Every structure is written in structure tokens, then in C-alpha cells.
mmCIF file of C-alpha atoms in Angstrom:
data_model
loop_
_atom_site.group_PDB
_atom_site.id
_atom_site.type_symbol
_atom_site.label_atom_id
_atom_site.label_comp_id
_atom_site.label_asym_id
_atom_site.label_seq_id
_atom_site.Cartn_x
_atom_site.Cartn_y
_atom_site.Cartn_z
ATOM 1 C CA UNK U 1 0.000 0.000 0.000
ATOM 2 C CA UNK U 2 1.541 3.624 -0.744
ATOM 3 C CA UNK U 3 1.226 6.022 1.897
ATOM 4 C CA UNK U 4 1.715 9.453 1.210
ATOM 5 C CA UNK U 5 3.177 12.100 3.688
ATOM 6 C CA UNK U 6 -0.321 14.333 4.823
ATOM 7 C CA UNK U 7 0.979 17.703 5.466
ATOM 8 C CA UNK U 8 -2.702 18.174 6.572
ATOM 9 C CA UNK U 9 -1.914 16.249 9.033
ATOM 10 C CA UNK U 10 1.290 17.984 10.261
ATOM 11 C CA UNK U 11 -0.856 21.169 10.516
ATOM 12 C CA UNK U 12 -3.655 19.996 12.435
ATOM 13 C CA UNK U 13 -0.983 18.444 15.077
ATOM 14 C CA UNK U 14 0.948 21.838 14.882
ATOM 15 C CA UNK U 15 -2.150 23.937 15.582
ATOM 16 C CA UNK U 16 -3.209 21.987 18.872
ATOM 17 C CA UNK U 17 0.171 22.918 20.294
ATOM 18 C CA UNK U 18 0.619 26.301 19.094
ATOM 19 C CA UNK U 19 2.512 27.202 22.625
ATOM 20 C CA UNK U 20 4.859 25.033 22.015
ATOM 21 C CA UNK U 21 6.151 26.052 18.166
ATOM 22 C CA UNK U 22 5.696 29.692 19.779
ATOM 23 C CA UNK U 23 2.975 30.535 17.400
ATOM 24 C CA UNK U 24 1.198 32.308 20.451
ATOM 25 C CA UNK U 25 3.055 35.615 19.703
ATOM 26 C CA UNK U 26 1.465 38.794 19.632
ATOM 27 C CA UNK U 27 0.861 39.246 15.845
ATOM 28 C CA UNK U 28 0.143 43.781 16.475
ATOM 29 C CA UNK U 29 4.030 43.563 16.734
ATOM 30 C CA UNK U 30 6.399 42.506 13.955
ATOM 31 C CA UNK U 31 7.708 39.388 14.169
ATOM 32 C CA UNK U 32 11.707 38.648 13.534
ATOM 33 C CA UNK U 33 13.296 36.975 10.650
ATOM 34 C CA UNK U 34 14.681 34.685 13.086
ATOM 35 C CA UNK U 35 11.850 34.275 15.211
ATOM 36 C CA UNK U 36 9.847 32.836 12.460
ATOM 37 C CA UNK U 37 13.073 30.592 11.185
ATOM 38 C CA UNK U 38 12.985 28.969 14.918
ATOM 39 C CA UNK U 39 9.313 28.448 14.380
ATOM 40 C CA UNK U 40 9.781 26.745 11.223
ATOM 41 C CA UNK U 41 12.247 24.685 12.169
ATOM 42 C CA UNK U 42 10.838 23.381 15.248
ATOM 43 C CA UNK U 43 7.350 22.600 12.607
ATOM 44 C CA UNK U 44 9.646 20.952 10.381
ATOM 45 C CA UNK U 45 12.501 19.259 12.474
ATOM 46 C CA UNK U 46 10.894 15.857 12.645
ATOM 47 C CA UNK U 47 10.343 15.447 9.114
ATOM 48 C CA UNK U 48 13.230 17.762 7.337
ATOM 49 C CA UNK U 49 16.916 17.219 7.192
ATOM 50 C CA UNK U 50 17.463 20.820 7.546
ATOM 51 C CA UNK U 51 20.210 23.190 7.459
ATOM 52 C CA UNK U 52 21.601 26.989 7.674
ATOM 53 C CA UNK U 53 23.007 28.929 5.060
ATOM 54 C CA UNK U 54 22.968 26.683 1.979
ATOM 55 C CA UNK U 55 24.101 27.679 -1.236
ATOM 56 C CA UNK U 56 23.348 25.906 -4.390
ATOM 57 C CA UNK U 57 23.727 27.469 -8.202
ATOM 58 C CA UNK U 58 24.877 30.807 -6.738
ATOM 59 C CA UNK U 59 21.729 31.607 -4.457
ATOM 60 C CA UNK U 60 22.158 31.342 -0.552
ATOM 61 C CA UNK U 61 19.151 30.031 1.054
ATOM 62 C CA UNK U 62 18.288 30.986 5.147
ATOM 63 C CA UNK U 63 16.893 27.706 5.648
ATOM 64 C CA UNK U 64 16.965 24.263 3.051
ATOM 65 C CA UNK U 65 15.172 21.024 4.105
ATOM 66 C CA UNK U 66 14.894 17.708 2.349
ATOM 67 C CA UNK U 67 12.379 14.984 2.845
ATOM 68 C CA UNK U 68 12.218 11.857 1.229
ATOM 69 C CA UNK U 69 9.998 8.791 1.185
ATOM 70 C CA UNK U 70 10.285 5.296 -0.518
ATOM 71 C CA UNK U 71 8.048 2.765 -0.856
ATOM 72 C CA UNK U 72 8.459 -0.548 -1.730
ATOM 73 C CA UNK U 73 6.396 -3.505 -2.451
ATOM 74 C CA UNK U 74 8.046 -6.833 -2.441
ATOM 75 C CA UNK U 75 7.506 -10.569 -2.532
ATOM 76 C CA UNK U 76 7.786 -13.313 0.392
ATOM 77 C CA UNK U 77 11.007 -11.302 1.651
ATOM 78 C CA UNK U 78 12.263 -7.874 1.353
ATOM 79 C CA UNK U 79 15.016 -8.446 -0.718
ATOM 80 C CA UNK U 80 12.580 -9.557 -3.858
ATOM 81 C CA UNK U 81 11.182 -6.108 -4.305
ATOM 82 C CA UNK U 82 9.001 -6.097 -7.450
ATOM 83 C CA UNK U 83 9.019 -2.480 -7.557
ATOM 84 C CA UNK U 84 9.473 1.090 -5.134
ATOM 85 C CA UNK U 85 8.345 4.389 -5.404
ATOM 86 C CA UNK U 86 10.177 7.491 -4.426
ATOM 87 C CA UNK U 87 8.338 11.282 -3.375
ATOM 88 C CA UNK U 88 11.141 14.070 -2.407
ATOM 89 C CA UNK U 89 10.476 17.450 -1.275
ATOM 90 C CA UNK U 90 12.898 20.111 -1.464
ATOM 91 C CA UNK U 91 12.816 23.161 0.978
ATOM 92 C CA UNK U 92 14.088 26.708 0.734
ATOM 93 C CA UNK U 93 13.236 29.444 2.660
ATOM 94 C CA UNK U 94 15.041 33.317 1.911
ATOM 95 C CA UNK U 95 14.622 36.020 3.666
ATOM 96 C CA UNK U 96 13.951 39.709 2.003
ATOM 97 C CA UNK U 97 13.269 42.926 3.091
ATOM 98 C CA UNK U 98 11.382 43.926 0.191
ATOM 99 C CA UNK U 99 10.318 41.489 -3.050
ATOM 100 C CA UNK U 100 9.345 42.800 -6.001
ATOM 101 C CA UNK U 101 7.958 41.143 -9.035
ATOM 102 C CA UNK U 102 11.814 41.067 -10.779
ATOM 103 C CA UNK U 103 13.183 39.343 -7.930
ATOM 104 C CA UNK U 104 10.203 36.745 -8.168
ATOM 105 C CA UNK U 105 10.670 36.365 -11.933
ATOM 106 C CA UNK U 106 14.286 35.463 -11.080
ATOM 107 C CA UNK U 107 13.530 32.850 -8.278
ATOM 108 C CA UNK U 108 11.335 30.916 -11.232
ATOM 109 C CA UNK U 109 14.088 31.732 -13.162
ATOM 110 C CA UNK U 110 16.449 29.502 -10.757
ATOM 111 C CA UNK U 111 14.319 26.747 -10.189
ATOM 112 C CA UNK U 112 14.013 26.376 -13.841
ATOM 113 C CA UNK U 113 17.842 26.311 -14.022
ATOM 114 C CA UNK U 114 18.575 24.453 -11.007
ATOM 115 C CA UNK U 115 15.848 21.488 -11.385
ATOM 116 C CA UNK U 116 19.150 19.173 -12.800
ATOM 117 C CA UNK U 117 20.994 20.196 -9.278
ATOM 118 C CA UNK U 118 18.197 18.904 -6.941
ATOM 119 C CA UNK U 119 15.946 16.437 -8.889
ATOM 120 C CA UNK U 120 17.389 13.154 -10.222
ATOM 121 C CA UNK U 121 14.558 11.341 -12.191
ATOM 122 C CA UNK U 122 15.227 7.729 -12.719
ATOM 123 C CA UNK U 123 12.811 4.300 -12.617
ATOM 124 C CA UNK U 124 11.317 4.373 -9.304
ATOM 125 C CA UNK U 125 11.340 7.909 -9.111
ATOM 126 C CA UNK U 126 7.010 9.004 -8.710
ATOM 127 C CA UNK U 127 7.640 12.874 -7.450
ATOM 128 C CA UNK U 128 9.245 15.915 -6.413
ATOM 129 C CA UNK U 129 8.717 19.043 -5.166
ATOM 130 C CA UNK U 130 10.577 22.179 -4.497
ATOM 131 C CA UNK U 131 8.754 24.372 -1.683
ATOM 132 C CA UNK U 132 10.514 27.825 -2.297
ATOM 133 C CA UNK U 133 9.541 30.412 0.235
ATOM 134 C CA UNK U 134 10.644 34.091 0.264
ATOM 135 C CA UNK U 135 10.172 35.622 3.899
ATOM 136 C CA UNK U 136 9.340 39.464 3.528
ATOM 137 C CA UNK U 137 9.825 42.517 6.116
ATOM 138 C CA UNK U 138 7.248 44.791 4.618
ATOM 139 C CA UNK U 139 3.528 44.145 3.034
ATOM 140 C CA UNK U 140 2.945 42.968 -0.773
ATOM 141 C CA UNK U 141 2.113 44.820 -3.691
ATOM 142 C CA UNK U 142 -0.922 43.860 -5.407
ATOM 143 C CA UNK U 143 1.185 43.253 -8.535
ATOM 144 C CA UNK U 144 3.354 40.826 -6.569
ATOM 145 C CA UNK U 145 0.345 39.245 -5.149
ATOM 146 C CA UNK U 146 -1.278 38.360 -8.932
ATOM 147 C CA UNK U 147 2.106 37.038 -10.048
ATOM 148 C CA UNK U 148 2.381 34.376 -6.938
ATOM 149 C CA UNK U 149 -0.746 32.952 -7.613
ATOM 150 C CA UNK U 150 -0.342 32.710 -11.290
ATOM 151 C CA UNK U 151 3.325 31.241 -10.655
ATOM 152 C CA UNK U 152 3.241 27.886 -11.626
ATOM 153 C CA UNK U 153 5.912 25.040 -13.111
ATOM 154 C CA UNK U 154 5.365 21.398 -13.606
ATOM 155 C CA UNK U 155 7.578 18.936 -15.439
ATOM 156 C CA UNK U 156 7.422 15.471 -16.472
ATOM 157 C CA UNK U 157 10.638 13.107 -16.878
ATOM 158 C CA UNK U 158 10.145 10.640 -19.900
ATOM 159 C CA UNK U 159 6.609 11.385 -20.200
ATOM 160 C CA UNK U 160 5.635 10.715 -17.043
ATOM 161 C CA UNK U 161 7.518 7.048 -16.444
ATOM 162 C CA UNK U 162 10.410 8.362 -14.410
ATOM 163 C CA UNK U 163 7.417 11.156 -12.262
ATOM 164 C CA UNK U 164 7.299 14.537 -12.492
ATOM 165 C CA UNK U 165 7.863 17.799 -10.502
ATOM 166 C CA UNK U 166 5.912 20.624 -9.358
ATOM 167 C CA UNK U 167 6.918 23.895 -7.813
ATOM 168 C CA UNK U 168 5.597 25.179 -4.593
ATOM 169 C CA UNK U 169 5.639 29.059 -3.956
ATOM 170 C CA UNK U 170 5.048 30.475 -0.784
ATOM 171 C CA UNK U 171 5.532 34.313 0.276
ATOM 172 C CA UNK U 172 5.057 35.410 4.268
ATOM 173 C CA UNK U 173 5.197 39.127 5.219
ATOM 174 C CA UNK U 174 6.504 39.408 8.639
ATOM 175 C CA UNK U 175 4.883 42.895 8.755
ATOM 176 C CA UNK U 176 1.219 41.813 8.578
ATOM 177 C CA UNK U 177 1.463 38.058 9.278
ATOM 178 C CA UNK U 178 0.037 37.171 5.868
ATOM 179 C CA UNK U 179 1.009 34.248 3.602
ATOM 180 C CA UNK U 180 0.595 34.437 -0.415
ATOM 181 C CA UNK U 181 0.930 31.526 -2.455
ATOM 182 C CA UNK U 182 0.369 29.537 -5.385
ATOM 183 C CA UNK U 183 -2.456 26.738 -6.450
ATOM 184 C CA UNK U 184 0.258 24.031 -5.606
ATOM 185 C CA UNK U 185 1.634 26.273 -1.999
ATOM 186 C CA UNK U 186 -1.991 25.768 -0.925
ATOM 187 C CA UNK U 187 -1.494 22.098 0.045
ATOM 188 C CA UNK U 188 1.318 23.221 2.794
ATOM 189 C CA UNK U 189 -0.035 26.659 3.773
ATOM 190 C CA UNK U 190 -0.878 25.631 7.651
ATOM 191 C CA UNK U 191 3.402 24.649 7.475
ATOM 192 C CA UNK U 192 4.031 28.694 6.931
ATOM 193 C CA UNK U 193 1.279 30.413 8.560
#
């Protein structure tokens, strides 16, 4: 049987203990950069390998997770697998003072670019995802706003037999304690609100 990781889930244990992930601040001040990191991580510690500062194609990312699941179904013993299934997510979370619609364009820009860095397609692989989430001091434009939720990239490897990828865009303003994202972000909103 394939299970599938249920960030639903995650959220629903996350919101009945807010106190401890320190999402019980008073949201009429603004909230650190680093406060909201420490949040993140302790949301995301169990399931993540995470890490500071990490650089990959020329961008320096605040935060990077990976998660990855395999699934296997075999017969009479576990060595005889008759076939496995593989679902990565990819995490990266910068953090701006201001974002504007150019800087956006170029984030797409470097996923497009970087997809050969961070996804390896191949037999058993069924999906992966990059989560890329921009942390912002001040509030977004409107402009910026229509752009995130028409952001979208999917890709298929071989037509589909060696999975496909989507892209996952999230932006938070620390200033108003709002979250924008796209029609893929909206399955792991609860992880970023």
C-alpha cells in the first residue's frame, strides 16, 4: 500500500500545540526573521533534514530542508522487491526585506535552471517538489500578489515514467502576518502560517 506524507496532518498536530512552536506571539508587533526561522524549524525538524546557510547554483538560502519517502512492495522477503516508489520534497526558505515582481521572476528563473541540481529522475522515481519560500519585512504589492498565484511550473521526466515535478511558492510578510501563495503552496499553507 503507498502512503503518502499528509501535510494536513502535520498542521492539524501543529495547531493543537501552538505554545509550544511559539505561534502564540502577539501578531500587532512585527515578528523577527529569526523568530519565524525557529518556528519553522521546530514545525519541520521531525520530518526535514534541515540546514543553515545553503548555497546551491549561486543563491544562498536561510533555511533548506529535504524529505524523502520510498516505498516498496516486495515478494515473500524484502530483498525480492518487485518495484518502489520514491516522493522528495525540497525546501528553501530566503529572507527579504522587500520582493518585487523582478526578484520573483528570477527565483522561477532559478528553479528552472537548477531542477538538474536537486531532482534526479530515474525508474522508481514518482515525485518531487521544491517548496521555495521568500520571507518578507514589509507588506505585498498587489502586482506581486497576482504574479504568486499565477506562478506555476510542472515537469514530467520521460513522459511521465520516471514522475514529475511541481513547484511550490510560498511568500510570508513578517509585517502583517500574511502568507501568499500559489495553487500548488496551498497544500502546505498551515506549514508557513
Amino acid at each position: 500500500m503507498f502512503t503518502h506524507f499528509d501535510y494536513n496532518q502535520l498542521t492539524i498536530l501543529d495547531n493543537k500545540s501552538k505554545i509550544d512552536l511559539g505561534m502564540t506571539k502577539n501578531f500587532g508587533e512585527n515578528m523577527e526573521f529569526e523568530d519565524y526561522k525557529a518556528i519553522l524549524r521546530r514545525k519541520l525538524t521531525s520530518t526535514y533534514d534541515l540546514s543553515d546557510n545553503y548555497e546551491i547554483n549561486g543563491l544562498f538560502f536561510d533555511l533548506y530542508g529535504n524529505y524523502h519517502m520510498r516505498t516498496e512492495r516486495y515478494l515473500a522477503t524484502k530483498k525480492a522487491v518487485v518495484y518502489g516508489m520514491e516522493n522528495n520534497d525540497y525546501l528553501f526558505v530566503k529572507h527579504h526585506e522587500d520582493l518585487n515582481p523582478v526578484d520573483l521572476a528570477n527565483y522561477l528563473t532559478w528553479t528552472k535552471e537548477s531542477l538538474k541540481l536537486i531532482v534526479f529522475p530515474h525508474r522508481e522515481h514518482m515525485s518531487s517538489t521544491i517548496t521555495l519560500v521568500c520571507v518578507v519585512e514589509n507588506d505585498l504589492d498587489e502586482e506581486l500578489i497576482k504574479q504568486i498565484r499565477k506562478s506555476k511550473y510542472h515537469r514530467g521526466f520521460s513522459l511521465g515514467f520516471k514522475g514529475w515535478f511541481d513547484l511550490r511558492l510560498a511568500v510570508y510578510s513578517l509585517k502583517n502576518h500574511s502568507l501568499v501563495t500559489n495553487k500548488k503552496g496551498r497544500e502546505v499553507k498551515g506549514l508557513f502560517l
